[in-house]
Each structure stands twice: as structure tokens, then as C-alpha cells.
Coordinates of C-alpha atoms and ligand atoms in Angstrom, one line a residue:
M1 CA 9.1 20.0 -16.9
A2 CA 11.0 17.4 -15.4
K3 CA 10.8 17.5 -11.7
K4 CA 13.5 15.6 -9.0
R5 CA 12.6 14.5 -5.6
I6 CA 14.4 16.1 -3.0
Y7 CA 15.8 12.5 -1.7
E8 CA 17.0 11.5 -5.3
I9 CA 19.7 14.2 -4.9
A10 CA 21.2 12.7 -1.7
K11 CA 21.4 9.8 -3.4
E12 CA 23.3 10.7 -6.4
L13 CA 25.5 12.7 -4.1
G14 CA 26.1 9.6 -2.1
I15 CA 24.9 11.2 1.1
T16 CA 22.1 9.6 3.4
S17 CA 18.5 11.7 3.8
R18 CA 19.7 12.9 7.2
E19 CA 23.0 14.5 5.8
L20 CA 21.4 16.0 3.0
L21 CA 19.0 17.3 5.8
R22 CA 22.0 18.7 7.8
L23 CA 23.5 20.2 4.9
L24 CA 20.2 21.8 3.6
K25 CA 20.3 23.5 7.2
E26 CA 24.0 24.8 7.1
L27 CA 23.2 26.1 3.9
G28 CA 20.3 27.6 5.1
M29 CA 18.0 26.1 2.9
E30 CA 16.1 24.5 5.4
D31 CA 12.4 25.5 3.6
L32 CA 13.2 23.1 0.9
R33 CA 12.2 20.2 3.3
A34 CA 8.6 21.3 2.8
V35 CA 9.0 20.8 -0.8
S36 CA 9.2 17.1 -2.0
T37 CA 10.0 17.8 -5.7
V38 CA 12.2 20.6 -7.5
S39 CA 12.9 21.2 -10.9
E40 CA 15.3 19.9 -12.5
E41 CA 17.3 22.8 -12.8
D42 CA 17.0 23.8 -9.2
A43 CA 18.0 20.3 -8.7
S44 CA 21.2 20.6 -10.6
A45 CA 21.7 24.2 -8.4
I46 CA 21.1 22.7 -5.4
K47 CA 23.3 19.7 -5.8
E48 CA 26.4 21.9 -6.8
L49 CA 25.8 23.5 -3.6
L50 CA 25.8 20.6 -1.5
A51 CA 28.5 18.8 -3.2
E52 CA 30.7 21.8 -2.5
Q53 CA 29.5 21.5 1.2
V54 CA 30.2 17.6 0.8
G55 CA 33.5 18.2 -0.4
K56 CA 34.5 21.0 2.3
K57 CA 33.3 18.7 5.2
G58 CA 34.7 15.8 4.1
A59 CA 32.8 14.4 6.8
V60 CA 30.1 12.3 4.8
A61 CA 30.4 8.8 5.1
A62 CA 31.4 6.5 2.0
P63 CA 28.6 6.4 -0.2
S64 CA 26.7 3.0 -0.1
P65 CA 24.9 1.2 -3.1
K66 CA 21.8 1.8 -1.1
E67 CA 21.6 5.4 0.0
A68 CA 17.5 5.5 -0.3
V69 CA 15.4 4.9 2.5
A70 CA 13.8 1.5 1.2
V71 CA 10.5 2.3 2.9
E72 CA 10.4 5.4 1.0
E73 CA 10.7 4.1 -2.7
K74 CA 7.4 2.7 -2.9
P75 CA 5.4 5.7 -2.7
T76 CA 7.9 7.3 -4.7
E77 CA 7.9 5.0 -7.7
A78 CA 3.9 4.9 -7.4
V79 CA 3.6 9.1 -7.3
A80 CA 6.4 9.1 -10.3
E81 CA 4.1 6.9 -12.3
K82 CA 1.6 9.0 -12.4
P83 CA 1.0 11.9 -14.5
E84 CA 2.8 15.1 -13.7
A85 CA -0.1 17.0 -13.3
E86 CA -2.2 14.5 -11.0
A87 CA 0.9 14.1 -9.1
E88 CA 0.8 17.7 -8.3
G89 CA -2.7 19.0 -8.5
K90 CA -5.4 16.7 -8.0
R91 CA -3.9 15.0 -5.2
G92 CA -4.4 17.2 -2.8
V93 CA -2.5 19.3 -0.2
P94 CA 0.2 17.9 1.8
R95 CA -1.3 16.8 5.6
P96 CA 0.2 16.2 8.9
P97 CA 1.9 12.6 9.1
V98 CA 0.1 10.2 11.7
V99 CA 2.7 9.0 13.8
A100 CA 2.7 5.7 16.1
V101 CA 5.2 4.6 18.9
L102 CA 6.1 0.9 19.5
G103 CA 8.6 -0.9 20.8
H104 CA 9.3 -3.3 24.1
I105 CA 7.9 -2.5 27.3
D106 CA 9.8 -0.1 29.6
H107 CA 12.1 1.0 26.5
G108 CA 10.2 4.5 27.2
K109 CA 7.5 4.8 24.7
T110 CA 5.4 6.8 27.0
T111 CA 8.4 8.7 28.3
L112 CA 8.9 9.6 24.8
L113 CA 5.1 10.7 23.7
D114 CA 5.4 13.1 26.7
A115 CA 8.6 14.5 25.7
I116 CA 7.4 15.2 22.2
R117 CA 4.0 16.4 23.9
K118 CA 6.1 19.2 25.7
T119 CA 7.6 20.7 22.6
N120 CA 4.0 21.6 21.7
V121 CA 4.6 25.3 21.9
A122 CA 0.6 25.9 21.9
E123 CA 0.1 23.5 24.7
R124 CA 2.6 25.5 27.0
E125 CA 0.5 28.5 26.1
A126 CA -2.5 26.8 27.0
G127 CA -1.0 26.1 30.5
G128 CA -0.2 22.7 30.7
I129 CA -1.2 19.1 29.8
T130 CA -4.7 18.2 29.0
Q131 CA -6.5 15.1 29.3
S132 CA -5.8 12.7 26.5
I133 CA -8.1 11.7 23.6
G134 CA -5.8 9.3 22.0
A135 CA -3.9 11.4 20.0
Y136 CA -2.5 14.8 20.1
Q137 CA -0.4 17.3 17.4
V138 CA 2.9 19.1 17.8
E139 CA 3.8 21.9 15.6
Y140 CA 7.6 21.9 14.6
N141 CA 9.3 24.2 12.2
G142 CA 5.6 25.5 11.0
R143 CA 4.4 22.0 10.4
L144 CA 2.1 19.8 12.3
I145 CA 2.6 16.4 13.1
T146 CA -0.1 13.7 14.7
F147 CA 0.9 11.0 17.1
I148 CA -1.3 8.6 18.3
D149 CA -0.5 8.1 21.8
T150 CA -1.8 5.0 22.7
P151 CA 2.0 3.3 22.5
G152 CA 2.5 -0.4 21.5
H153 CA 1.8 -2.9 19.0
R154 CA -1.7 -4.2 20.0
A155 CA -3.3 -1.0 19.9
F156 CA -1.7 -0.4 16.2
T157 CA -2.3 -3.7 14.7
A158 CA -5.8 -4.2 16.4
M159 CA -6.8 -1.0 14.5
R160 CA -5.2 -2.8 11.3
A161 CA -7.4 -5.8 11.9
R162 CA -10.4 -3.9 11.9
G163 CA -9.5 -2.7 8.6
A164 CA -8.2 1.1 9.6
K165 CA -5.4 2.6 7.8
V166 CA -4.2 5.3 10.1
T167 CA -0.6 5.4 10.6
D168 CA 1.6 7.0 8.3
I169 CA 5.3 6.6 10.2
A170 CA 6.0 4.0 13.0
I171 CA 8.7 5.3 15.6
L172 CA 10.5 2.1 17.1
V173 CA 11.8 2.5 20.5
V174 CA 15.0 0.5 21.7
A175 CA 16.6 1.4 24.9
A176 CA 20.0 1.5 24.5
D177 CA 21.0 0.0 27.9
D178 CA 18.5 -2.9 26.9
G179 CA 18.8 -3.7 23.3
V180 CA 16.5 -5.5 20.9
M181 CA 14.1 -7.8 23.1
A182 CA 11.0 -9.8 22.6
Q183 CA 8.7 -7.5 22.0
T184 CA 10.8 -5.5 19.7
V185 CA 11.0 -8.1 17.4
E186 CA 7.4 -8.4 17.6
A187 CA 7.1 -4.7 16.9
I188 CA 9.2 -5.0 14.2
N189 CA 7.2 -7.8 12.2
H190 CA 4.1 -5.6 13.1
I191 CA 5.4 -2.6 11.3
K192 CA 6.4 -4.8 8.3
A193 CA 3.3 -6.1 8.1
A194 CA 1.5 -2.9 8.2
K195 CA 4.2 -1.5 5.3
V196 CA 4.6 1.6 6.9
P197 CA 7.8 3.3 7.1
M198 CA 10.0 3.1 10.5
I199 CA 12.2 5.3 11.8
V200 CA 14.0 3.7 15.2
A201 CA 14.6 6.1 18.1
I202 CA 17.5 4.9 20.1
N203 CA 16.4 5.7 23.7
K204 CA 18.0 6.2 27.2
I205 CA 21.3 7.2 26.0
D206 CA 21.7 8.9 28.9
K207 CA 22.2 6.3 30.9
P208 CA 26.2 5.0 31.6
N209 CA 25.2 1.7 30.6
A210 CA 24.0 2.5 27.3
N211 CA 24.9 0.9 24.4
P212 CA 23.7 2.3 20.8
D213 CA 26.0 0.8 18.6
R214 CA 24.8 -2.6 20.1
V215 CA 21.2 -1.7 19.1
R216 CA 22.6 -0.9 15.6
Q217 CA 24.1 -4.1 15.4
Q218 CA 21.2 -5.6 16.6
L219 CA 18.7 -4.0 14.2
A220 CA 21.4 -4.6 11.3
E221 CA 21.3 -8.6 11.9
L222 CA 17.7 -8.2 12.0
G223 CA 18.0 -6.9 8.5
F224 CA 17.7 -2.9 9.2
A225 CA 21.1 -1.6 9.0
P226 CA 21.3 2.1 9.9
E227 CA 21.3 4.7 7.5
E228 CA 24.9 5.5 9.0
W229 CA 26.3 2.5 8.2
G230 CA 25.1 2.4 4.6
G231 CA 21.9 1.1 5.5
D232 CA 18.3 2.2 5.0
T233 CA 17.1 2.7 8.6
I234 CA 17.1 6.0 10.1
M235 CA 18.2 5.7 13.6
V236 CA 17.8 8.7 15.9
P237 CA 19.8 8.6 19.5
I238 CA 17.6 10.0 21.8
S239 CA 17.2 10.5 25.6
A240 CA 13.2 11.0 26.5
L241 CA 13.8 11.3 29.8
K242 CA 16.4 14.6 29.4
G243 CA 14.7 15.7 26.0
E244 CA 17.8 15.3 24.1
G245 CA 17.7 14.0 20.4
I246 CA 13.8 15.0 20.0
D247 CA 14.3 17.7 17.6
E248 CA 15.9 15.3 15.3
L249 CA 13.7 12.7 15.9
L250 CA 11.0 15.4 14.9
E251 CA 12.6 16.2 11.8
M252 CA 13.1 12.6 10.6
I253 CA 9.4 12.1 11.0
L254 CA 8.8 15.3 8.8
L255 CA 11.6 14.1 6.1
V256 CA 9.9 10.7 6.0
A257 CA 6.7 12.1 5.7
D258 CA 7.9 14.3 2.7
L259 CA 9.3 11.5 0.9
Q260 CA 5.7 9.6 1.3
D261 CA 4.5 12.8 0.0
L262 CA 1.3 12.7 2.2
R263 CA -1.3 14.4 0.7
A264 CA -4.8 15.0 1.4
D265 CA -8.2 16.4 -0.5
P266 CA -9.9 18.8 2.4
N267 CA -12.7 18.9 0.0
G268 CA -12.8 15.2 -1.0
E269 CA -14.5 12.5 0.4
L270 CA -14.4 11.9 4.1
E271 CA -12.0 9.2 5.3
A272 CA -11.8 8.8 9.0
W273 CA -11.1 6.5 11.7
V274 CA -12.1 6.2 15.4
I275 CA -8.8 5.3 17.3
E276 CA -10.2 5.5 20.7
S277 CA -13.9 5.5 22.4
N278 CA -15.6 5.8 25.8
L279 CA -19.0 6.1 27.5
D280 CA -18.7 9.4 29.2
P281 CA -21.2 9.5 31.9
K282 CA -22.4 13.1 31.3
R283 CA -21.5 13.5 27.5
G284 CA -22.6 10.3 26.2
P285 CA -20.4 8.2 23.9
L286 CA -17.0 9.9 22.9
A287 CA -15.1 8.7 19.7
T288 CA -11.5 10.1 19.0
V289 CA -11.0 10.1 15.3
I290 CA -8.4 10.7 12.9
V291 CA -9.5 12.5 9.7
K292 CA -7.1 11.3 6.6
N293 CA -9.0 12.7 3.9
G294 CA -12.0 15.5 3.5
T295 CA -12.9 17.2 6.2
L296 CA -15.6 16.2 9.2
R297 CA -17.7 19.1 10.4
V298 CA -19.9 19.9 13.4
Q299 CA -23.3 19.1 12.2
D300 CA -22.4 16.3 9.8
V301 CA -24.5 13.2 10.0
I302 CA -22.2 10.3 10.5
V303 CA -22.4 6.4 10.6
V304 CA -19.7 4.6 12.4
G305 CA -20.2 1.0 12.4
T306 CA -23.4 0.3 14.3
A307 CA -23.1 4.0 15.9
W308 CA -24.8 6.9 14.0
G309 CA -25.2 10.8 15.0
R310 CA -25.1 14.3 14.3
V311 CA -22.0 15.4 15.1
R312 CA -22.9 17.6 18.2
A313 CA -19.2 18.9 19.2
L314 CA -15.9 18.3 17.9
L315 CA -13.0 19.1 20.2
D316 CA -9.4 19.0 19.6
Y317 CA -6.5 17.1 21.3
Q318 CA -6.5 20.1 24.0
G319 CA -10.1 19.9 24.4
K320 CA -11.1 23.2 22.8
R321 CA -14.1 23.0 20.4
I322 CA -13.5 23.2 16.8
K323 CA -16.0 23.6 14.2
E324 CA -14.3 21.6 11.7
A325 CA -11.4 18.9 11.5
L326 CA -9.2 18.8 8.6
P327 CA -7.0 15.7 7.4
G328 CA -4.3 14.8 9.7
T329 CA -6.1 16.0 12.6
P330 CA -7.6 14.2 15.7
A331 CA -10.9 15.1 17.1
Q332 CA -13.4 13.9 19.9
V333 CA -16.6 13.5 18.3
L334 CA -19.9 14.1 20.7
G335 CA -23.3 13.2 19.3
L336 CA -23.1 9.5 18.5
N337 CA -25.7 7.1 19.6
D338 CA -23.4 4.4 20.5
V339 CA -20.0 3.8 21.4
P340 CA -18.1 2.8 18.2
Q341 CA -14.7 0.5 18.4
P342 CA -11.5 1.8 17.7
G343 CA -10.5 0.9 14.0
E344 CA -14.0 1.5 12.6
R345 CA -14.5 3.9 9.8
V346 CA -16.6 7.0 10.2
E347 CA -18.8 7.7 7.1
R348 CA -20.9 10.8 6.4
V349 CA -24.1 10.3 5.1
K350 CA -26.9 12.4 3.7
N351 CA -29.2 12.5 6.6
P352 CA -30.4 10.9 9.6
R353 CA -32.9 8.6 7.8
E354 CA -30.3 7.4 5.6
A355 CA -27.8 6.8 8.7
E356 CA -30.8 4.7 10.3
R357 CA -31.3 2.5 7.4
I358 CA -27.6 1.8 6.9
V359 CA -27.3 0.8 11.0
S360 CA -30.7 -1.3 10.9
E361 CA -29.1 -3.0 7.8
R362 CA -25.9 -3.4 9.7
L363 CA -27.9 -4.9 13.0
E364 CA -29.9 -7.3 11.1
A365 CA -26.5 -8.6 9.1
L366 CA -24.9 -9.4 12.5
K367 CA -27.7 -11.1 13.7
K368 CA -26.9 -13.7 10.8
P369 CA -24.5 -16.2 10.9
P370 CA -21.3 -14.3 10.3
E371 CA -20.3 -14.0 6.6
R372 CA -16.6 -15.0 5.6
R373 CA -14.5 -12.2 5.6
R374 CA -11.8 -13.7 3.7
P375 CA -12.2 -14.8 0.2
S376 CA -13.3 -18.4 -0.3
I377 CA -11.0 -20.9 -1.5
E378 CA -12.5 -20.8 -4.8
E379 CA -11.9 -17.1 -5.1
L380 CA -8.3 -17.5 -4.0
L381 CA -7.9 -20.2 -6.6
A382 CA -9.4 -17.9 -9.4
A383 CA -7.0 -15.1 -8.3
Q384 CA -3.8 -14.8 -10.7
E385 CA -1.2 -14.8 -8.6
K386 CA 0.5 -17.1 -6.3
K387 CA -1.4 -17.7 -2.8
K388 CA 0.5 -16.9 0.0
L389 CA 0.2 -18.6 3.2
K390 CA 1.1 -16.5 6.2
L391 CA 2.4 -17.7 9.7
V392 CA 3.0 -16.2 12.6
L393 CA 5.1 -19.1 14.7
K394 CA 5.0 -19.8 18.2
A395 CA 7.5 -22.0 20.1
A396 CA 9.0 -22.9 23.7
S397 CA 12.3 -22.1 23.2
V398 CA 14.8 -20.3 20.7
G399 CA 16.2 -24.0 19.7
A400 CA 12.5 -25.1 19.3
L401 CA 12.0 -22.3 16.9
E402 CA 14.8 -22.5 14.9
A403 CA 14.1 -26.1 14.0
A404 CA 10.5 -25.2 13.5
Q405 CA 11.7 -22.6 11.0
L406 CA 14.2 -24.9 9.3
E407 CA 11.7 -28.0 8.8
L408 CA 9.2 -25.1 7.3
G409 CA 11.8 -24.0 5.0
T410 CA 11.7 -27.5 3.5
I411 CA 8.3 -27.2 2.3
Q412 CA 7.8 -25.9 -1.1
F413 CA 4.7 -25.7 -3.1
D414 CA 4.3 -24.3 -6.7
E415 CA 1.4 -22.4 -6.5
V416 CA 1.7 -21.3 -2.3
D417 CA 4.3 -19.3 -1.1
I418 CA 4.7 -20.0 2.9
E419 CA 5.9 -16.9 4.7
I420 CA 6.5 -16.5 8.5
I421 CA 5.5 -13.0 9.2
H422 CA 6.3 -13.5 12.8
A423 CA 8.1 -16.0 14.9
G424 CA 8.8 -15.9 18.4
V425 CA 9.4 -17.5 22.1
G426 CA 6.7 -18.0 24.3
P427 CA 2.7 -18.8 24.2
I428 CA 0.6 -17.5 21.5
N429 CA -0.5 -13.9 22.7
E430 CA -3.4 -11.7 22.0
S431 CA -0.5 -9.5 19.3
D432 CA 0.0 -12.9 17.3
I433 CA -3.9 -13.2 16.8
L434 CA -4.1 -9.5 16.1
L435 CA -1.3 -9.7 13.6
A436 CA -2.8 -12.8 11.9
A437 CA -6.3 -10.9 11.9
A438 CA -4.9 -7.9 9.6
V439 CA -3.1 -9.8 7.3
E440 CA -4.4 -8.3 3.8
E441 CA -3.1 -10.7 1.0
G442 CA -3.0 -14.4 1.7
E443 CA -4.2 -16.5 4.5
P444 CA -3.1 -16.2 7.8
L445 CA -2.5 -19.2 10.3
V446 CA -1.1 -19.2 13.9
V447 CA 1.0 -22.0 14.7
G448 CA 2.3 -23.0 18.1
F449 CA 5.0 -25.4 19.0
G450 CA 5.1 -26.8 22.5
V451 CA 3.3 -23.7 23.9
K452 CA 0.0 -22.5 24.7
V453 CA -2.6 -20.0 24.0
D454 CA -2.8 -17.5 26.6
P455 CA -6.4 -16.3 28.2
K456 CA -6.6 -12.8 26.2
A457 CA -5.4 -14.5 22.7
K458 CA -8.5 -17.1 23.3
K459 CA -10.9 -14.2 23.3
A460 CA -9.3 -12.4 20.2
I461 CA -9.4 -15.6 18.4
E462 CA -13.1 -15.6 18.8
Q463 CA -13.4 -12.3 17.8
Y464 CA -11.7 -12.5 14.7
G465 CA -11.9 -16.0 13.7
V466 CA -8.1 -16.8 13.3
P467 CA -6.9 -20.4 12.6
V468 CA -4.9 -21.1 15.5
R469 CA -3.2 -24.9 15.9
T470 CA -0.7 -25.8 18.5
Y471 CA 1.4 -28.9 18.5
D472 CA 3.7 -31.0 20.5
V473 CA 5.3 -32.9 17.9
I474 CA 7.3 -31.0 14.9
Y475 CA 6.2 -33.6 12.7
D476 CA 2.5 -33.1 13.1
L477 CA 3.1 -29.3 12.8
I478 CA 4.8 -30.1 9.2
K479 CA 2.2 -32.1 8.1
D480 CA -0.1 -29.9 9.0
I481 CA 1.0 -26.7 7.3
E482 CA 1.8 -29.2 3.9
T483 CA -2.0 -29.7 4.3
A484 CA -2.8 -26.4 4.5
G485 CA -0.8 -25.5 1.8
K486 CA -2.8 -28.2 -0.3
R487 CA -5.9 -26.7 0.8
L488 CA -4.9 -23.2 -0.4
I489 CA -4.0 -24.9 -4.1
G490 CA -7.3 -26.8 -3.8
P491 CA -8.2 -30.2 -4.7
K492 CA -7.8 -31.5 -8.5
Y493 CA -10.7 -33.0 -10.0
L494 CA -10.3 -36.4 -12.4
E495 CA -13.0 -37.5 -14.4
E496 CA -13.7 -41.0 -15.3
K497 CA -16.0 -42.4 -17.8
V498 CA -18.0 -45.0 -15.8
G499 CA -20.6 -46.1 -18.4
E500 CA -23.1 -45.1 -21.0
A501 CA -27.1 -45.5 -21.2
E502 CA -29.6 -45.0 -23.9
V503 CA -32.6 -43.2 -23.7
L504 CA -35.5 -45.1 -24.6
K505 CA -38.8 -42.9 -23.4
T506 CA -39.2 -39.4 -21.8
F507 CA -41.7 -38.5 -19.3
K508 CA -42.8 -35.3 -18.1
I509 CA -43.5 -35.4 -14.2
S510 CA -45.2 -31.7 -12.8
G511 CA -42.8 -30.3 -9.9
V512 CA -40.1 -32.9 -11.0
G513 CA -39.4 -32.0 -14.5
V514 CA -38.5 -34.6 -17.6
V515 CA -37.3 -37.5 -16.5
A516 CA -35.7 -39.9 -19.3
G517 CA -36.5 -43.7 -19.1
C518 CA -33.0 -45.4 -20.0
R519 CA -31.0 -48.7 -20.5
V520 CA -27.6 -48.9 -18.9
T521 CA -25.7 -50.0 -22.2
S522 CA -22.2 -50.1 -20.6
G523 CA -20.6 -50.0 -17.3
K524 CA -22.3 -48.2 -15.0
V525 CA -24.7 -45.2 -14.3
I526 CA -24.2 -43.0 -11.0
R527 CA -26.4 -40.7 -9.1
G528 CA -24.6 -37.2 -8.6
G529 CA -22.4 -38.5 -11.8
K530 CA -21.2 -36.1 -14.5
V531 CA -23.4 -36.6 -17.6
K532 CA -22.9 -35.7 -20.9
V533 CA -25.8 -35.5 -23.5
I534 CA -24.8 -37.1 -27.3
R535 CA -27.5 -36.6 -29.6
K536 CA -26.2 -37.7 -33.2
G537 CA -22.7 -38.1 -32.4
E538 CA -22.6 -34.5 -30.8
E539 CA -22.7 -33.2 -27.4
V540 CA -25.6 -31.3 -26.6
F541 CA -25.6 -30.9 -22.9
T542 CA -23.5 -31.3 -19.9
G543 CA -24.3 -31.6 -16.6
E544 CA -25.3 -33.6 -13.4
I545 CA -27.7 -36.5 -12.7
A546 CA -30.0 -35.6 -10.3
S547 CA -31.8 -38.3 -9.5
L548 CA -31.6 -42.3 -10.5
K549 CA -34.6 -44.5 -9.9
H550 CA -35.2 -48.1 -10.5
Y551 CA -39.1 -47.9 -11.0
T552 CA -40.0 -45.8 -7.7
Q553 CA -36.9 -46.6 -5.9
D554 CA -34.1 -44.2 -5.7
V555 CA -31.0 -45.9 -6.2
Q556 CA -27.1 -44.9 -6.1
E557 CA -25.8 -46.7 -9.3
M558 CA -27.3 -49.1 -12.2
K559 CA -25.3 -51.4 -14.0
E560 CA -25.0 -52.7 -17.7
G561 CA -28.6 -54.1 -18.8
Q562 CA -30.4 -52.8 -16.5
E563 CA -33.4 -50.3 -17.0
C564 CA -33.8 -47.0 -14.8
G565 CA -35.1 -43.4 -14.4
I566 CA -32.7 -40.2 -15.1
R567 CA -33.3 -36.6 -14.5
I568 CA -30.6 -34.7 -15.4
K569 CA -30.2 -31.2 -13.7
D570 CA -31.3 -28.2 -15.3
F571 CA -32.2 -30.2 -18.3
D572 CA -35.6 -30.9 -19.7
K573 CA -34.9 -31.7 -23.3
V574 CA -33.5 -34.8 -23.2
K575 CA -35.2 -37.1 -26.1
P576 CA -35.1 -40.7 -27.1
G577 CA -32.2 -42.1 -28.5
D578 CA -29.8 -39.6 -27.0
I579 CA -26.6 -41.4 -25.4
L580 CA -26.0 -40.5 -22.0
E581 CA -22.4 -40.7 -21.0
V582 CA -21.5 -41.0 -17.5
Y583 CA -18.4 -39.6 -15.4
E584 CA -17.6 -40.1 -11.9
V585 CA -15.7 -37.1 -10.5
K586 CA -12.5 -38.0 -8.3
V587 CA -10.6 -35.8 -6.1
I588 CA -7.4 -36.7 -6.3
Q589 CA -5.8 -34.5 -3.8
P590 CA -8.1 -35.0 -0.6
V591 CA -7.6 -32.0 1.8
Ligands
GDP1 P1 7.3 2.2 28.2 O1 6.7 1.0 28.7 O2 7.6 1.7 26.9 O3 6.0 3.4 28.0 O4 8.3 2.8 28.9 P2 7.9 4.2 29.8 O5 8.2 5.7 29.1 O6 7.2 3.9 31.0 O7 9.4 4.0 30.6 C1 10.1 3.0 31.4 C2 11.2 3.8 32.5 O8 12.3 4.1 31.6 C3 10.4 4.8 33.0 O9 10.8 4.8 34.6 C4 11.0 6.2 32.4 O10 11.5 7.3 33.2 C5 12.4 5.5 31.9 N1 13.1 6.0 31.0 C6 12.3 6.8 29.8 N2 13.2 7.0 28.9 C7 14.3 7.6 29.3 C8 15.5 7.8 29.0 O11 15.7 8.5 28.2 N3 16.7 7.8 30.2 C9 16.3 7.3 31.2 N4 17.2 7.2 31.9 N5 15.3 6.4 31.6 C10 14.0 6.6 30.5

């Protein structure tokens, strides 16, 4: 039977997701929110009811062409492509969304996380705030939401740079009195790069100089028009300090979670990530993990990076012992033999022996020179899709930044896209490096124009091996980006025939192989050149000249009329009478 997603109904009615929610609530149908799809018939019935309500109120803003929340469309399509049965059945049960809070310093991230925490009934009953393990859960309308309580985009992207996919929804906090600031833009770019849906919390609306509309305007100018203006971005005015608007924010989180259709299989393969870790003097290494799929249990044998252990105990965010951690749930793990890094994946293995084997292999691998984490240029070339150069651009002033962006905009390659994933004013900082390190598709490059690299960033550069360049002259910057682009396209090779030789005799030299005694009949032959072996007019082998000798002397080239010994790499079947055509391979686009 055909199904319809709840938000599609909103779209058809020309109302925003938020208005849909409000109307459902007014009709006493808020339970529907927990359901992400309904049957076609139910959809029609709901639509009729809502349409009536919309008509009655007349309060609904004029429909806009872009009602659907942009970020919601992707997962929706992905799900829609799957067969019904798979979408409904095999994908497991709904799981709590994992939410991160980002924004400019002092805009109220910590206050918001505290305010949300206070809404937690269970915690109030438990008697106050417990020590944080790095994440907590609240129950809202009978459903759980998990919050990572280390706010800020550095922590957010540091985890991604290590490969972790933890966050499902990002809350961008913008203070209504201060408006969009440098770190707000940074945070937006980090959220965009992570491809997670964003909800804006316009904070501090209690302040007399609060100007929420200015925030809406500023964000709209950055391409994030609010839903209430016909845009795609959900924005909720709040006062974290007074606890106003928190309920609506939580509702929006659940709404976005529904639209993403977050599911997990508690019986499936374990997917869990470390979000925080430390060494406790009494309890040993502690790691807070968030389970995204499967179930983590006490007694499980786990490997995390180069640490391993049998889970001795699991503690929930209130410090209570639990036997198992289900999908969406944060838990503190006791029993590891070492402190793992945030962002590392938790893997379950069969037994301690296997854990030890994996860890010792990893430790061994660490001793070797680091392998390139990124694909080689050859691999990039082999890839079908267009290659991407992803730039983080920093400049000394807004003027300099705009000039650099303008110049960069003029560079065009057929085979490479240049994308500026973040542009900002100020020195190259740690967060710039992390953002580049977390690039998944494409090659990252951090460039500074008239700015320096700050000390923390230097450390991160060492750790993540991200290419960073700084320039004082814009022309040099542009030239280098052009070169980097060309490097991605790769050099083009041109073969040029330089001469021919005839094989007179062959010699088998033990330990070396077969050497052909030749006379150069035209042009020249060169060591390292490409060679084609022609026998009776047919090409029988193509390879490379491995060695070229004049008597016993190694030589670089031999000219027409001279005699020489040629050994062809990986080819011992050369025969007298064969003609060797020799080619020089030229790089026509030096990099
Ligand atoms: P963070 O740096 O983003 O974590 O910001 P904080 O949560 O530490 O808040 C910075 C300051 O703003 C603190 O003094 C808070 O009390 C204050 N603040 C946070 N939220 C609000 C709010 O909604 N209204 C008002 N008036 N002040 C707030």
C-alpha cells in the first residue's frame, strides 16, 4: 500500500513543518508526529482535517515553493527509493536522535544545554545534576533525545576528522542581541560539511536589545531563510536563561528526527563511537560512547583504536549502572586497558585473544611510516566523478578575503571543482584544520592570505597531515591553487618515438635475464624509455628498457649506427631479428 510521509502533507497544504506540528497538536493528533509515514488514505483524511483548520485560522503564511525543509529531503528520497518492505521492516526500530550544539562563544550554548537538561524529569527525581559524562538524554513527549554536552564546532569536527559519524542534528545557537558572528559562520560551515540538518535557536530573546529578526535576516543572507519567511530553515526563538522556547526546540528536534527516519537495529552489528575519554585514578581508563546501532553490553570484549578490554561496567549519563546500552544511548565504559581517543570506533570482537591480535597489529602498523589516508592521485584519476579541491580560506581582512574569493572564482578547470568550504577573517586556527581533515570527498587545502597559523593549529596540522599554505601576495596564492588543481587532474603523458634498434643476438645472463645485443638503426635508444618489440611486423610486447650497456658500461643513450646491449624489463623472449621501437615519454603538464 502506498505510504505518505507526514511532512509531504504539510508541503501539499503549503504550510511549514512547524505549522503542521502546531495544527496536529490543536487537533489532538500530536501522536502522529511519532509516525513518519502514514497510508495514503490516512494522509487524505489528515489533509482534509488540516485544510479545514488552515482555512479556519487563516493564520498560515502564504505558501511558498520551498516548503520542504531542504536538509530533510535527502534522507527522505533515499528511503523512498527503497522497497516498502525494507523501509518498514528490516531497518530496525526508531532510535533517539543525537544532537550537538554549536555557535559563537557566549551565545548561550552551555546555558541551553543546562536548560534542556533541567527538563529531564528522570533527573529531577534522581535529585539534581550529576557529573557529566559528555552526553545526556532527556525524555520529551515520551521520547528520548540524546545531547552531546561538549558544545562547539571544534569538538564536533574533531570527531568527524577521526571518522566518527555521531551527530544526527545540529543546533546552531545565535544570540539575538549579538547576531551572526565569526564563529557562527564557522559553525554553519562545519555543519554544512557534516551534512547534518540544522535547527537554529535564536537565543537571549529576553534581552531588551534582542533583535531576532536581524538574526533571521543575517541567516537568510547566508542562504538559510527561516521557514516562517518561506525558507527551509527551522528557527526557534528561545531564552536559555529563562527556559523559554525550550519545549518548542525539543519538538522541532523530534520533528527533524522523524523526517530523517532515524532507525537502528538493536540486534544488529555494533556501531558505537567514543565521544569523550579520560583516565580516572581509581577506575582506570573511562570512555563515553554513543551507540548508533546494535547493543553494547557488560562483558562484551571490545577494541577501540589501540585500546581493548572486557566491559567491566556500563554507566548511564546519571552514573547509574546499566547492563546494556541501546542505539542512541550514551554510556560510560569501564574496563579498557588504555584511554581511547574521542572519535574512535568501538568494535566488538569474539574474545580477548582476537582483541589482542587486532591491537598488536594496529600498534605494529603505527610504527611503520604513516600510510596515506587519502587516495593517491592515481586513484583519484581513476575515479569517475569530477574531482574536488576543497578550500578553507583565511584572510587578514574582509576586503582581502573578498579579493581572494573573487580571484579564485576566475579559476576554472574542466575536471576539477574548486569549492570554498569555509572563508573567514583571522589566523588559520585549529578548527580550520579540523574542518579540512574531516573532508571526505575531495582533497582539502587550507590557505591563508596575509595571515599566520596559530600554535594550536600547528599541532593539528602535524596530527592530521592537512596541507596548509600561507601567502602574502594574492598572485602566488592563485598560482598555487592552479597548480594544485592541475596536480589533481594529473600530468598528461606524451609518447614520442625517438629511434629503432635491431636485435642481432641474445644472451642469457644468469641472475639478470636475457640481454639483446642490438644495433641502433635510426635515431637513438634511451635507458628507461618505452619499448615496443616488433616481430614480423607485429607488436609482441610493450615495456620499458631496464638497462642499456655499451660493452660493460651503463649508458644513458646510444645513437644510430652504435651497438649496445638492451635488457627489457619483464621480457626474456626477445629474439634475433626483432625490431625494438623506442619511445620517450614526456610529461606535458609538469606539476
Ligand atoms: P557559550 O559560550 O555559548 O556556552 O555561552 P554561555 O552559555 O556560557 O552563556 C554566556 C553568557 O550568556 C552567560 O553569562 C549566560 O548567562 C548568558 N546567557 C545565556 N543564555 C541567555 C539568555 O537566554 N538570556 C540572557 N539574558 N542571557 C543568557
